[in-house]
mmCIF file of C-alpha atoms in Angstrom:
data_model
loop_
_atom_site.group_PDB
_atom_site.id
_atom_site.type_symbol
_atom_site.label_atom_id
_atom_site.label_comp_id
_atom_site.label_asym_id
_atom_site.label_seq_id
_atom_site.Cartn_x
_atom_site.Cartn_y
_atom_site.Cartn_z
ATOM 1 C CA MET A 1 -114.574 71.512 10.200
ATOM 2 C CA LYS A 2 -114.991 74.750 8.261
ATOM 3 C CA LEU A 3 -113.953 75.597 4.718
ATOM 4 C CA LYS A 4 -112.111 78.691 3.531
ATOM 5 C CA ILE A 5 -111.087 79.754 0.037
ATOM 6 C CA ASP A 6 -107.956 77.555 0.109
ATOM 7 C CA GLU A 7 -110.084 74.465 0.721
ATOM 8 C CA ILE A 8 -112.407 75.495 -2.109
ATOM 9 C CA LYS A 9 -109.412 75.763 -4.424
ATOM 10 C CA GLY A 10 -108.261 72.320 -3.316
ATOM 11 C CA ILE A 11 -111.699 70.842 -3.951
ATOM 12 C CA VAL A 12 -111.901 72.320 -7.448
ATOM 13 C CA LYS A 13 -108.485 70.863 -8.283
ATOM 14 C CA ALA A 14 -109.558 67.488 -6.905
ATOM 15 C CA ILE A 15 -112.643 67.520 -9.136
ATOM 16 C CA ARG A 16 -110.495 68.508 -12.124
ATOM 17 C CA ASP A 17 -108.119 65.621 -11.471
ATOM 18 C CA THR A 18 -111.018 63.175 -11.114
ATOM 19 C CA MET A 19 -112.530 64.285 -14.420
ATOM 20 C CA HIS A 20 -109.254 63.723 -16.223
ATOM 21 C CA LYS A 21 -108.923 60.260 -14.682
ATOM 22 C CA LYS A 22 -112.506 59.394 -15.671
ATOM 23 C CA ARG A 23 -112.473 61.143 -19.051
ATOM 24 C CA GLU A 24 -112.629 58.000 -21.187
ATOM 25 C CA TYR A 25 -115.205 56.441 -18.867
ATOM 26 C CA LEU A 26 -117.528 59.428 -19.310
ATOM 27 C CA ILE A 27 -116.958 59.459 -23.062
ATOM 28 C CA GLU A 28 -117.856 55.781 -23.237
ATOM 29 C CA LEU A 29 -121.027 56.266 -21.165
ATOM 30 C CA ASP A 30 -122.106 59.282 -23.179
ATOM 31 C CA SER A 31 -121.430 57.577 -26.502
ATOM 32 C CA VAL A 32 -124.156 54.973 -25.939
ATOM 33 C CA MET A 33 -127.029 57.386 -26.558
ATOM 34 C CA GLY A 34 -125.505 60.852 -26.399
ATOM 35 C CA ASP A 35 -122.934 62.969 -28.206
ATOM 36 C CA GLY A 36 -119.973 61.218 -26.598
ATOM 37 C CA ASP A 37 -118.416 64.526 -25.579
ATOM 38 C CA LEU A 38 -119.196 64.563 -21.851
ATOM 39 C CA GLY A 39 -115.698 63.523 -20.783
ATOM 40 C CA LEU A 40 -114.200 66.313 -22.868
ATOM 41 C CA THR A 41 -116.737 68.830 -21.574
ATOM 42 C CA MET A 42 -116.040 68.003 -17.937
ATOM 43 C CA CYS A 43 -112.280 68.191 -18.417
ATOM 44 C CA LYS A 44 -112.509 71.483 -20.283
ATOM 45 C CA GLY A 45 -114.942 72.910 -17.760
ATOM 46 C CA PHE A 46 -112.900 72.078 -14.687
ATOM 47 C CA ASP A 47 -109.612 73.028 -16.338
ATOM 48 C CA SER A 48 -111.097 76.498 -16.778
ATOM 49 C CA ALA A 49 -112.545 76.368 -13.253
ATOM 50 C CA VAL A 50 -109.099 75.748 -11.770
ATOM 51 C CA GLU A 51 -107.619 78.612 -13.799
ATOM 52 C CA ALA A 52 -110.414 80.913 -12.642
ATOM 53 C CA ILE A 53 -110.175 80.119 -8.934
ATOM 54 C CA GLU A 54 -106.364 80.134 -8.962
ATOM 55 C CA SER A 55 -106.397 83.654 -10.416
ATOM 56 C CA TYR A 56 -108.659 84.840 -7.597
ATOM 57 C CA ASP A 57 -106.698 86.240 -4.662
ATOM 58 C CA GLY A 58 -109.597 87.303 -2.457
ATOM 59 C CA ASP A 59 -111.228 85.520 0.478
ATOM 60 C CA ASP A 60 -114.909 85.914 -0.462
ATOM 61 C CA ILE A 61 -115.926 82.385 -1.442
ATOM 62 C CA GLY A 62 -119.004 83.596 -3.290
ATOM 63 C CA GLN A 63 -116.858 85.797 -5.515
ATOM 64 C CA GLY A 64 -114.483 82.921 -6.169
ATOM 65 C CA LEU A 65 -117.349 80.656 -7.191
ATOM 66 C CA LEU A 66 -118.738 83.417 -9.395
ATOM 67 C CA LYS A 67 -115.463 83.443 -11.325
ATOM 68 C CA ILE A 68 -115.704 79.672 -11.722
ATOM 69 C CA SER A 69 -119.278 79.929 -12.968
ATOM 70 C CA MET A 70 -118.353 82.502 -15.581
ATOM 71 C CA SER A 71 -115.486 80.353 -16.832
ATOM 72 C CA MET A 72 -117.584 77.176 -16.754
ATOM 73 C CA SER A 73 -120.278 78.739 -18.932
ATOM 74 C CA ASN A 74 -117.755 78.752 -21.772
ATOM 75 C CA ALA A 75 -117.334 74.979 -21.583
ATOM 76 C CA ALA A 76 -118.951 73.262 -24.539
ATOM 77 C CA GLY A 77 -122.156 71.307 -24.172
ATOM 78 C CA THR A 78 -125.314 71.362 -22.125
ATOM 79 C CA MET A 79 -123.528 70.037 -19.045
ATOM 80 C CA GLY A 80 -121.194 73.031 -18.977
ATOM 81 C CA ILE A 81 -124.195 75.366 -18.983
ATOM 82 C CA LEU A 82 -126.003 73.394 -16.269
ATOM 83 C CA LEU A 83 -122.948 73.287 -14.021
ATOM 84 C CA ALA A 84 -122.364 77.003 -14.554
ATOM 85 C CA SER A 85 -125.948 77.623 -13.413
ATOM 86 C CA ALA A 86 -125.451 75.378 -10.385
ATOM 87 C CA ILE A 87 -122.233 77.109 -9.364
ATOM 88 C CA MET A 88 -123.735 80.557 -9.981
ATOM 89 C CA SER A 89 -126.571 79.708 -7.582
ATOM 90 C CA ALA A 90 -124.102 78.374 -5.005
ATOM 91 C CA ALA A 91 -122.060 81.561 -5.439
ATOM 92 C CA LYS A 92 -125.100 83.701 -4.616
ATOM 93 C CA ALA A 93 -125.788 81.579 -1.530
ATOM 94 C CA SER A 94 -122.219 82.093 -0.289
ATOM 95 C CA LYS A 95 -121.797 85.742 -1.282
ATOM 96 C CA GLY A 96 -119.712 87.679 1.223
ATOM 97 C CA LYS A 97 -118.699 84.593 3.191
ATOM 98 C CA GLU A 98 -115.040 83.870 3.938
ATOM 99 C CA ILE A 99 -115.771 80.781 6.023
ATOM 100 C CA LEU A 100 -118.283 78.073 5.174
ATOM 101 C CA GLU A 101 -119.852 76.067 7.963
ATOM 102 C CA ALA A 102 -121.885 72.913 7.490
ATOM 103 C CA ASP A 103 -125.220 74.735 7.235
ATOM 104 C CA ASP A 104 -123.790 77.027 4.561
ATOM 105 C CA LEU A 105 -122.715 74.044 2.485
ATOM 106 C CA VAL A 106 -126.157 72.466 2.736
ATOM 107 C CA GLU A 107 -127.719 75.741 1.593
ATOM 108 C CA MET A 108 -125.281 75.880 -1.324
ATOM 109 C CA ALA A 109 -126.046 72.295 -2.321
ATOM 110 C CA TYR A 110 -129.766 73.008 -2.472
ATOM 111 C CA ALA A 111 -129.093 76.265 -4.327
ATOM 112 C CA ALA A 112 -127.071 74.350 -6.921
ATOM 113 C CA VAL A 113 -129.950 71.913 -7.388
ATOM 114 C CA GLU A 114 -132.419 74.764 -7.880
ATOM 115 C CA GLY A 115 -130.063 76.433 -10.351
ATOM 116 C CA ILE A 116 -130.041 73.301 -12.484
ATOM 117 C CA LYS A 117 -133.812 72.844 -12.214
ATOM 118 C CA LYS A 118 -134.417 76.417 -13.302
ATOM 119 C CA ARG A 119 -132.035 76.184 -16.227
ATOM 120 C CA GLY A 120 -132.767 72.676 -17.452
ATOM 121 C CA LYS A 121 -136.469 72.354 -16.524
ATOM 122 C CA ALA A 122 -135.951 68.719 -15.454
ATOM 123 C CA LYS A 123 -137.062 66.988 -12.274
ATOM 124 C CA VAL A 124 -136.025 63.901 -10.334
ATOM 125 C CA GLY A 125 -136.966 60.799 -12.318
ATOM 126 C CA ASP A 126 -136.234 62.348 -15.730
ATOM 127 C CA LYS A 127 -132.866 60.555 -15.911
ATOM 128 C CA THR A 128 -130.606 63.583 -15.567
ATOM 129 C CA ILE A 129 -127.906 64.992 -13.302
ATOM 130 C CA LEU A 130 -130.650 65.729 -10.757
ATOM 131 C CA ASP A 131 -131.149 62.031 -10.083
ATOM 132 C CA SER A 132 -127.813 61.888 -8.282
ATOM 133 C CA LEU A 133 -127.454 65.506 -7.190
ATOM 134 C CA VAL A 134 -130.771 65.766 -5.338
ATOM 135 C CA PRO A 135 -130.199 62.611 -3.231
ATOM 136 C CA ALA A 136 -126.675 63.869 -2.501
ATOM 137 C CA ALA A 137 -127.960 67.245 -1.271
ATOM 138 C CA GLU A 138 -130.628 65.570 0.852
ATOM 139 C CA ALA A 139 -128.110 63.140 2.353
ATOM 140 C CA LEU A 140 -125.719 65.994 3.126
ATOM 141 C CA ASP A 141 -128.547 67.883 4.822
ATOM 142 C CA ALA A 142 -129.592 64.842 6.867
ATOM 143 C CA ALA A 143 -126.022 64.076 7.942
ATOM 144 C CA VAL A 144 -125.398 67.661 9.039
ATOM 145 C CA LYS A 145 -128.654 67.710 11.012
ATOM 146 C CA GLU A 146 -127.486 64.524 12.745
ATOM 147 C CA GLY A 147 -124.376 66.403 13.821
ATOM 148 C CA LYS A 148 -121.906 64.564 11.621
ATOM 149 C CA GLU A 149 -118.642 66.232 10.656
ATOM 150 C CA LEU A 150 -118.171 67.379 7.062
ATOM 151 C CA PRO A 151 -115.983 64.459 5.925
ATOM 152 C CA GLU A 152 -118.612 61.954 7.040
ATOM 153 C CA ALA A 153 -121.460 64.107 5.719
ATOM 154 C CA TYR A 154 -119.922 64.311 2.254
ATOM 155 C CA ARG A 155 -119.227 60.588 2.323
ATOM 156 C CA ALA A 156 -122.954 60.074 2.899
ATOM 157 C CA ALA A 157 -123.699 62.476 0.045
ATOM 158 C CA ALA A 158 -121.438 60.535 -2.322
ATOM 159 C CA GLU A 159 -123.058 57.247 -1.324
ATOM 160 C CA ALA A 160 -126.517 58.712 -1.972
ATOM 161 C CA ALA A 161 -125.360 59.997 -5.358
ATOM 162 C CA ALA A 162 -124.112 56.500 -6.239
ATOM 163 C CA GLU A 163 -127.495 55.038 -5.349
ATOM 164 C CA GLY A 164 -129.129 57.708 -7.477
ATOM 165 C CA VAL A 165 -126.971 56.813 -10.473
ATOM 166 C CA GLU A 166 -127.893 53.159 -10.074
ATOM 167 C CA LYS A 167 -131.587 54.056 -10.139
ATOM 168 C CA THR A 168 -131.188 55.898 -13.463
ATOM 169 C CA LYS A 169 -130.618 52.531 -15.147
ATOM 170 C CA GLU A 170 -134.334 51.812 -14.765
ATOM 171 C CA MET A 171 -135.451 55.245 -15.951
ATOM 172 C CA VAL A 172 -136.442 56.433 -19.425
ATOM 173 C CA SER A 173 -134.564 59.517 -20.632
ATOM 174 C CA GLN A 174 -136.679 62.656 -20.906
ATOM 175 C CA PHE A 175 -133.976 65.108 -21.993
ATOM 176 C CA GLY A 176 -131.065 65.359 -24.406
ATOM 177 C CA ARG A 177 -130.343 63.153 -27.371
ATOM 178 C CA ALA A 178 -131.037 60.040 -25.285
ATOM 179 C CA HIS A 179 -134.737 60.919 -24.994
ATOM 180 C CA TYR A 180 -135.181 60.104 -28.695
ATOM 181 C CA TYR A 181 -134.511 56.472 -27.795
ATOM 182 C CA GLY A 182 -137.541 56.317 -25.504
ATOM 183 C CA GLU A 183 -137.841 52.933 -23.802
ATOM 184 C CA LYS A 184 -134.523 51.853 -25.325
ATOM 185 C CA SER A 185 -132.787 54.279 -22.966
ATOM 186 C CA ARG A 186 -133.844 52.081 -20.061
ATOM 187 C CA GLY A 187 -130.999 49.871 -18.838
ATOM 188 C CA ASN A 188 -128.244 52.464 -19.256
ATOM 189 C CA GLN A 189 -127.052 54.692 -16.441
ATOM 190 C CA ASP A 190 -127.278 58.418 -17.051
ATOM 191 C CA PRO A 191 -123.944 60.084 -17.925
ATOM 192 C CA GLY A 192 -124.910 63.432 -16.376
ATOM 193 C CA ALA A 193 -125.888 61.818 -13.095
ATOM 194 C CA THR A 194 -122.586 59.934 -13.222
ATOM 195 C CA ALA A 195 -120.658 63.183 -13.679
ATOM 196 C CA ALA A 196 -122.368 64.611 -10.592
ATOM 197 C CA LEU A 197 -121.464 61.447 -8.687
ATOM 198 C CA LEU A 198 -117.810 61.927 -9.625
ATOM 199 C CA ILE A 199 -117.981 65.494 -8.312
ATOM 200 C CA CYS A 200 -119.447 64.277 -5.012
ATOM 201 C CA GLN A 201 -116.828 61.539 -4.719
ATOM 202 C CA ALA A 202 -114.009 63.997 -5.419
ATOM 203 C CA ILE A 203 -115.232 66.325 -2.667
ATOM 204 C CA SER A 204 -115.614 63.409 -0.255
ATOM 205 C CA ASP A 205 -112.151 62.065 -1.044
ATOM 206 C CA TYR A 206 -110.586 65.503 -0.625
ATOM 207 C CA LEU A 207 -112.184 66.071 2.779
ATOM 208 C CA ASN A 208 -111.424 62.557 3.988
#
């Protein structure tokens, strides 16, 4: 299975729809120790992402993702900025490509991770989006190397992201408003990692 710009558009819409369905859930999670605006940020960000990619009539996937990144950077909140950085990095990795094969998607996943690391300065274990996104990228990579088709590979990525989210419950927040709570942040799952999980699940559901 290979992905072209039409599939990318479909995936972005699927993520947008998922964020709207999970809006209140994300707000509730983020309200425990954060600003409570994550659900709104994700909806706003992916609403603008859909508008951006729908207005793009070319076939270069990197250029399409670049448009999404630019629109996403206008979404309120830290998460909008981090996702814009992730998508910008993925856009650079796919520049000039009209067809994405499995290896390309693995490269883009790792590029997205590095984009977030560079922008946010966090690492795995800091109770952030990286705690679900990194396991997802690694699982995608492993599945592709095992010769699995994309639907199965992304299913594995989503499962790894879910495990990553579960692990954040035992972590102490090192970033954002939640880090002011110190040890009290232990026991709650990280909203950012949860948002990344929802993205992975939306991609998996779309491809399956």
